[in-house]
Amino acid sequence: MIPVTVRIRTRFSAEGEESEVVEVVRPGLLSEPEPGQVCVRYTHEGRAVCLTLENSSPCVVKIRQSGETETEMVFAEGGRHTGVYRLHGGGEIPLTVRTHRLFSEQAPEGIFRVELAYETCLSGFCRHAELSLQIRPGSAGTSADPGKAGRSSR
């Protein structure tokens, strides 16, 4: 496993609401479980996250979160995936993800970049999101609170 820094910027918007931007920087670990597949593990809001990038044609990105709640979202350009949002204490809610745009690249210096535009629908509530993710070799910088998320409205 290789120590990495994971930088995520997500813009959320729902009809009739002001958009929200969330930016986080986290330390993580990168591995290659299979040829053509990269897995990055990090934590976000107390949940373990595993992001898998499959360098296939078309490219597929999977984000699995576990903790008090569990989700798995699968992104493929123009694709639609319905999974479940598992609640703490039992129960499941259908979660549908529609991918509008997916871009990924790996630079020679080991930097991975993923750009997604997608819509999630959970119990009839749908919202759009644009996610920009960058994975760099090395651990996250040390600040007073490296896990603190930045939030703003735009």
PDB file of C-alpha atoms in Angstrom:
ATOM      1  CA  MET A   1       0.000   0.000   0.000  1.00  0.00           C
ATOM      2  CA  ILE A   2       1.234   3.465  -0.903  1.00  0.00           C
ATOM      3  CA  PRO A   3       0.439   6.518   1.284  1.00  0.00           C
ATOM      4  CA  VAL A   4      -1.460   9.154  -0.718  1.00  0.00           C
ATOM      5  CA  THR A   5      -3.281  12.427  -0.268  1.00  0.00           C
ATOM      6  CA  VAL A   6      -6.899  12.473  -1.432  1.00  0.00           C
ATOM      7  CA  ARG A   7      -8.365  15.885  -2.360  1.00  0.00           C
ATOM      8  CA  ILE A   8     -12.111  15.958  -3.052  1.00  0.00           C
ATOM      9  CA  ARG A   9     -14.272  18.873  -4.153  1.00  0.00           C
ATOM     10  CA  THR A  10     -17.989  18.248  -4.620  1.00  0.00           C
ATOM     11  CA  ARG A  11     -20.716  20.673  -5.663  1.00  0.00           C
ATOM     12  CA  PHE A  12     -24.232  19.534  -4.771  1.00  0.00           C
ATOM     13  CA  SER A  13     -27.442  21.099  -6.055  1.00  0.00           C
ATOM     14  CA  ALA A  14     -31.112  20.216  -5.931  1.00  0.00           C
ATOM     15  CA  GLU A  15     -34.045  21.876  -7.656  1.00  0.00           C
ATOM     16  CA  GLY A  16     -35.118  24.984  -5.766  1.00  0.00           C
ATOM     17  CA  GLU A  17     -32.086  24.955  -3.448  1.00  0.00           C
ATOM     18  CA  GLU A  18     -28.835  26.860  -3.365  1.00  0.00           C
ATOM     19  CA  SER A  19     -25.838  24.741  -4.332  1.00  0.00           C
ATOM     20  CA  GLU A  20     -23.365  23.596  -1.701  1.00  0.00           C
ATOM     21  CA  VAL A  21     -19.629  23.031  -2.183  1.00  0.00           C
ATOM     22  CA  VAL A  22     -17.718  20.630   0.060  1.00  0.00           C
ATOM     23  CA  GLU A  23     -13.937  20.347  -0.089  1.00  0.00           C
ATOM     24  CA  VAL A  24     -11.881  17.862   1.915  1.00  0.00           C
ATOM     25  CA  VAL A  25      -8.279  16.665   2.028  1.00  0.00           C
ATOM     26  CA  ARG A  26      -7.605  13.262   3.561  1.00  0.00           C
ATOM     27  CA  PRO A  27      -4.663  10.908   3.950  1.00  0.00           C
ATOM     28  CA  GLY A  28      -5.269   7.581   2.262  1.00  0.00           C
ATOM     29  CA  LEU A  29      -3.720   4.359   1.049  1.00  0.00           C
ATOM     30  CA  LEU A  30      -3.501   3.285  -2.584  1.00  0.00           C
ATOM     31  CA  SER A  31      -3.260  -0.315  -3.766  1.00  0.00           C
ATOM     32  CA  GLU A  32      -3.650  -2.242  -7.008  1.00  0.00           C
ATOM     33  CA  PRO A  33      -5.757  -5.296  -6.073  1.00  0.00           C
ATOM     34  CA  GLU A  34      -5.845  -6.490  -9.702  1.00  0.00           C
ATOM     35  CA  PRO A  35      -4.131  -5.402 -12.925  1.00  0.00           C
ATOM     36  CA  GLY A  36      -5.930  -2.352 -14.343  1.00  0.00           C
ATOM     37  CA  GLN A  37      -7.612  -1.601 -11.015  1.00  0.00           C
ATOM     38  CA  VAL A  38      -6.674   0.992  -8.391  1.00  0.00           C
ATOM     39  CA  CYS A  39      -8.195   1.116  -4.909  1.00  0.00           C
ATOM     40  CA  VAL A  40      -7.882   4.151  -2.622  1.00  0.00           C
ATOM     41  CA  ARG A  41      -8.952   3.863   1.016  1.00  0.00           C
ATOM     42  CA  TYR A  42      -9.609   6.899   3.238  1.00  0.00           C
ATOM     43  CA  THR A  43     -12.104   8.072   5.858  1.00  0.00           C
ATOM     44  CA  HIS A  44     -14.784  10.730   5.444  1.00  0.00           C
ATOM     45  CA  GLU A  45     -17.153  11.909   8.189  1.00  0.00           C
ATOM     46  CA  GLY A  46     -16.361   8.821  10.267  1.00  0.00           C
ATOM     47  CA  ARG A  47     -17.025   6.386   7.419  1.00  0.00           C
ATOM     48  CA  ALA A  48     -14.469   4.175   5.718  1.00  0.00           C
ATOM     49  CA  VAL A  49     -14.396   4.875   1.980  1.00  0.00           C
ATOM     50  CA  CYS A  50     -13.017   2.622  -0.742  1.00  0.00           C
ATOM     51  CA  LEU A  51     -12.807   4.216  -4.183  1.00  0.00           C
ATOM     52  CA  THR A  52     -12.067   1.743  -6.968  1.00  0.00           C
ATOM     53  CA  LEU A  53     -11.034   2.910 -10.424  1.00  0.00           C
ATOM     54  CA  GLU A  54     -11.244   0.212 -13.103  1.00  0.00           C
ATOM     55  CA  ASN A  55      -9.196   1.136 -16.134  1.00  0.00           C
ATOM     56  CA  SER A  56     -11.531  -0.624 -18.537  1.00  0.00           C
ATOM     57  CA  SER A  57     -13.366   0.563 -21.590  1.00  0.00           C
ATOM     58  CA  PRO A  58     -15.549   2.274 -20.619  1.00  0.00           C
ATOM     59  CA  CYS A  59     -13.918   3.367 -17.365  1.00  0.00           C
ATOM     60  CA  VAL A  60     -15.822   2.465 -14.204  1.00  0.00           C
ATOM     61  CA  VAL A  61     -15.521   4.149 -10.801  1.00  0.00           C
ATOM     62  CA  LYS A  62     -16.997   2.576  -7.656  1.00  0.00           C
ATOM     63  CA  ILE A  63     -17.295   4.349  -4.318  1.00  0.00           C
ATOM     64  CA  ARG A  64     -18.170   2.213  -1.309  1.00  0.00           C
ATOM     65  CA  GLN A  65     -18.743   3.810   2.114  1.00  0.00           C
ATOM     66  CA  SER A  66     -19.174   1.876   5.336  1.00  0.00           C
ATOM     67  CA  GLY A  67     -19.757   2.846   8.933  1.00  0.00           C
ATOM     68  CA  GLU A  68     -23.101   3.719  10.551  1.00  0.00           C
ATOM     69  CA  THR A  69     -24.579   3.694   7.060  1.00  0.00           C
ATOM     70  CA  GLU A  70     -23.367   1.836   3.978  1.00  0.00           C
ATOM     71  CA  THR A  71     -23.594   2.719   0.306  1.00  0.00           C
ATOM     72  CA  GLU A  72     -22.038   1.659  -2.960  1.00  0.00           C
ATOM     73  CA  MET A  73     -22.248   3.931  -5.985  1.00  0.00           C
ATOM     74  CA  VAL A  74     -21.126   2.771  -9.423  1.00  0.00           C
ATOM     75  CA  PHE A  75     -20.283   5.348 -12.087  1.00  0.00           C
ATOM     76  CA  ALA A  76     -19.939   4.628 -15.815  1.00  0.00           C
ATOM     77  CA  GLU A  77     -20.349   7.277 -18.525  1.00  0.00           C
ATOM     78  CA  GLY A  78     -24.045   7.452 -19.455  1.00  0.00           C
ATOM     79  CA  GLY A  79     -24.813   4.623 -17.051  1.00  0.00           C
ATOM     80  CA  ARG A  80     -27.403   4.111 -14.345  1.00  0.00           C
ATOM     81  CA  HIS A  81     -26.884   2.009 -11.231  1.00  0.00           C
ATOM     82  CA  THR A  82     -29.406   1.213  -8.517  1.00  0.00           C
ATOM     83  CA  GLY A  83     -28.046  -0.013  -5.222  1.00  0.00           C
ATOM     84  CA  VAL A  84     -29.045   0.393  -1.607  1.00  0.00           C
ATOM     85  CA  TYR A  85     -28.370   2.809   1.219  1.00  0.00           C
ATOM     86  CA  ARG A  86     -28.136   0.589   4.302  1.00  0.00           C
ATOM     87  CA  LEU A  87     -29.204   2.267   7.516  1.00  0.00           C
ATOM     88  CA  HIS A  88     -27.645   1.813  10.924  1.00  0.00           C
ATOM     89  CA  GLY A  89     -29.801  -0.612  12.852  1.00  0.00           C
ATOM     90  CA  GLY A  90     -31.237  -2.219   9.727  1.00  0.00           C
ATOM     91  CA  GLY A  91     -33.333  -1.165   6.794  1.00  0.00           C
ATOM     92  CA  GLU A  92     -32.453  -0.261   3.241  1.00  0.00           C
ATOM     93  CA  ILE A  93     -33.437   2.569   0.913  1.00  0.00           C
ATOM     94  CA  PRO A  94     -32.970   2.294  -2.888  1.00  0.00           C
ATOM     95  CA  LEU A  95     -30.212   4.616  -4.175  1.00  0.00           C
ATOM     96  CA  THR A  96     -30.027   5.342  -7.903  1.00  0.00           C
ATOM     97  CA  VAL A  97     -26.981   6.956  -9.515  1.00  0.00           C
ATOM     98  CA  ARG A  98     -27.072   8.337 -13.082  1.00  0.00           C
ATOM     99  CA  THR A  99     -23.674   9.265 -14.483  1.00  0.00           C
ATOM    100  CA  HIS A 100     -23.700  12.143 -16.954  1.00  0.00           C
ATOM    101  CA  ARG A 101     -19.924  12.574 -17.338  1.00  0.00           C
ATOM    102  CA  LEU A 102     -16.877  10.605 -16.213  1.00  0.00           C
ATOM    103  CA  PHE A 103     -13.247  11.498 -16.879  1.00  0.00           C
ATOM    104  CA  SER A 104     -10.180   9.878 -15.361  1.00  0.00           C
ATOM    105  CA  GLU A 105      -6.462  10.023 -15.985  1.00  0.00           C
ATOM    106  CA  GLN A 106      -3.186   9.016 -14.415  1.00  0.00           C
ATOM    107  CA  ALA A 107      -0.240  11.360 -14.873  1.00  0.00           C
ATOM    108  CA  PRO A 108       3.276   9.892 -15.139  1.00  0.00           C
ATOM    109  CA  GLU A 109       4.204  11.238 -11.685  1.00  0.00           C
ATOM    110  CA  GLY A 110       1.559   8.995 -10.096  1.00  0.00           C
ATOM    111  CA  ILE A 111      -1.222  11.564  -9.755  1.00  0.00           C
ATOM    112  CA  PHE A 112      -4.727  10.251 -10.424  1.00  0.00           C
ATOM    113  CA  ARG A 113      -7.568  12.575 -11.334  1.00  0.00           C
ATOM    114  CA  VAL A 114     -11.278  11.724 -11.582  1.00  0.00           C
ATOM    115  CA  GLU A 115     -14.068  14.109 -12.659  1.00  0.00           C
ATOM    116  CA  LEU A 116     -17.729  13.077 -12.330  1.00  0.00           C
ATOM    117  CA  ALA A 117     -21.067  14.728 -13.053  1.00  0.00           C
ATOM    118  CA  TYR A 118     -23.961  12.678 -11.756  1.00  0.00           C
ATOM    119  CA  GLU A 119     -27.377  12.612 -10.137  1.00  0.00           C
ATOM    120  CA  THR A 120     -28.381  10.622  -7.073  1.00  0.00           C
ATOM    121  CA  CYS A 121     -31.963   9.769  -6.142  1.00  0.00           C
ATOM    122  CA  LEU A 122     -32.753   8.501  -2.648  1.00  0.00           C
ATOM    123  CA  SER A 123     -36.405   7.983  -1.628  1.00  0.00           C
ATOM    124  CA  GLY A 124     -37.613  10.322  -4.362  1.00  0.00           C
ATOM    125  CA  PHE A 125     -35.179  13.131  -3.436  1.00  0.00           C
ATOM    126  CA  CYS A 126     -32.795  13.777  -6.323  1.00  0.00           C
ATOM    127  CA  ARG A 127     -29.783  16.032  -6.446  1.00  0.00           C
ATOM    128  CA  HIS A 128     -27.031  16.760  -8.918  1.00  0.00           C
ATOM    129  CA  ALA A 129     -23.366  16.602  -8.069  1.00  0.00           C
ATOM    130  CA  GLU A 130     -20.065  17.418  -9.687  1.00  0.00           C
ATOM    131  CA  LEU A 131     -17.102  15.692  -8.079  1.00  0.00           C
ATOM    132  CA  SER A 132     -13.427  16.411  -8.648  1.00  0.00           C
ATOM    133  CA  LEU A 133     -11.007  13.989  -7.025  1.00  0.00           C
ATOM    134  CA  GLN A 134      -7.223  14.118  -7.053  1.00  0.00           C
ATOM    135  CA  ILE A 135      -4.964  11.447  -5.572  1.00  0.00           C
ATOM    136  CA  ARG A 136      -1.267  12.286  -5.060  1.00  0.00           C
ATOM    137  CA  PRO A 137       1.593  10.214  -3.699  1.00  0.00           C
ATOM    138  CA  GLY A 138       2.575  11.180  -0.135  1.00  0.00           C
ATOM    139  CA  SER A 139       0.567  11.867   2.982  1.00  0.00           C
ATOM    140  CA  ALA A 140      -1.696  14.872   3.581  1.00  0.00           C
ATOM    141  CA  GLY A 141      -0.104  17.960   5.063  1.00  0.00           C
ATOM    142  CA  THR A 142      -0.246  18.389   8.794  1.00  0.00           C
ATOM    143  CA  SER A 143      -2.566  21.148   9.870  1.00  0.00           C
ATOM    144  CA  ALA A 144      -4.511  21.723  13.066  1.00  0.00           C
ATOM    145  CA  ASP A 145      -7.347  19.573  11.695  1.00  0.00           C
ATOM    146  CA  PRO A 146      -6.456  17.875   8.380  1.00  0.00           C
ATOM    147  CA  GLY A 147      -9.788  16.035   8.313  1.00  0.00           C
ATOM    148  CA  LYS A 148     -11.973  19.127   8.581  1.00  0.00           C
ATOM    149  CA  ALA A 149     -14.220  19.739   5.599  1.00  0.00           C
ATOM    150  CA  GLY A 150     -14.702  23.153   4.066  1.00  0.00           C
ATOM    151  CA  ARG A 151     -18.248  24.107   3.118  1.00  0.00           C
ATOM    152  CA  SER A 152     -19.602  27.038   1.208  1.00  0.00           C
ATOM    153  CA  SER A 153     -22.717  27.934  -0.751  1.00  0.00           C
ATOM    154  CA  ARG A 154     -22.618  29.173  -4.314  1.00  0.00           C
TER     155      ARG A 154
END
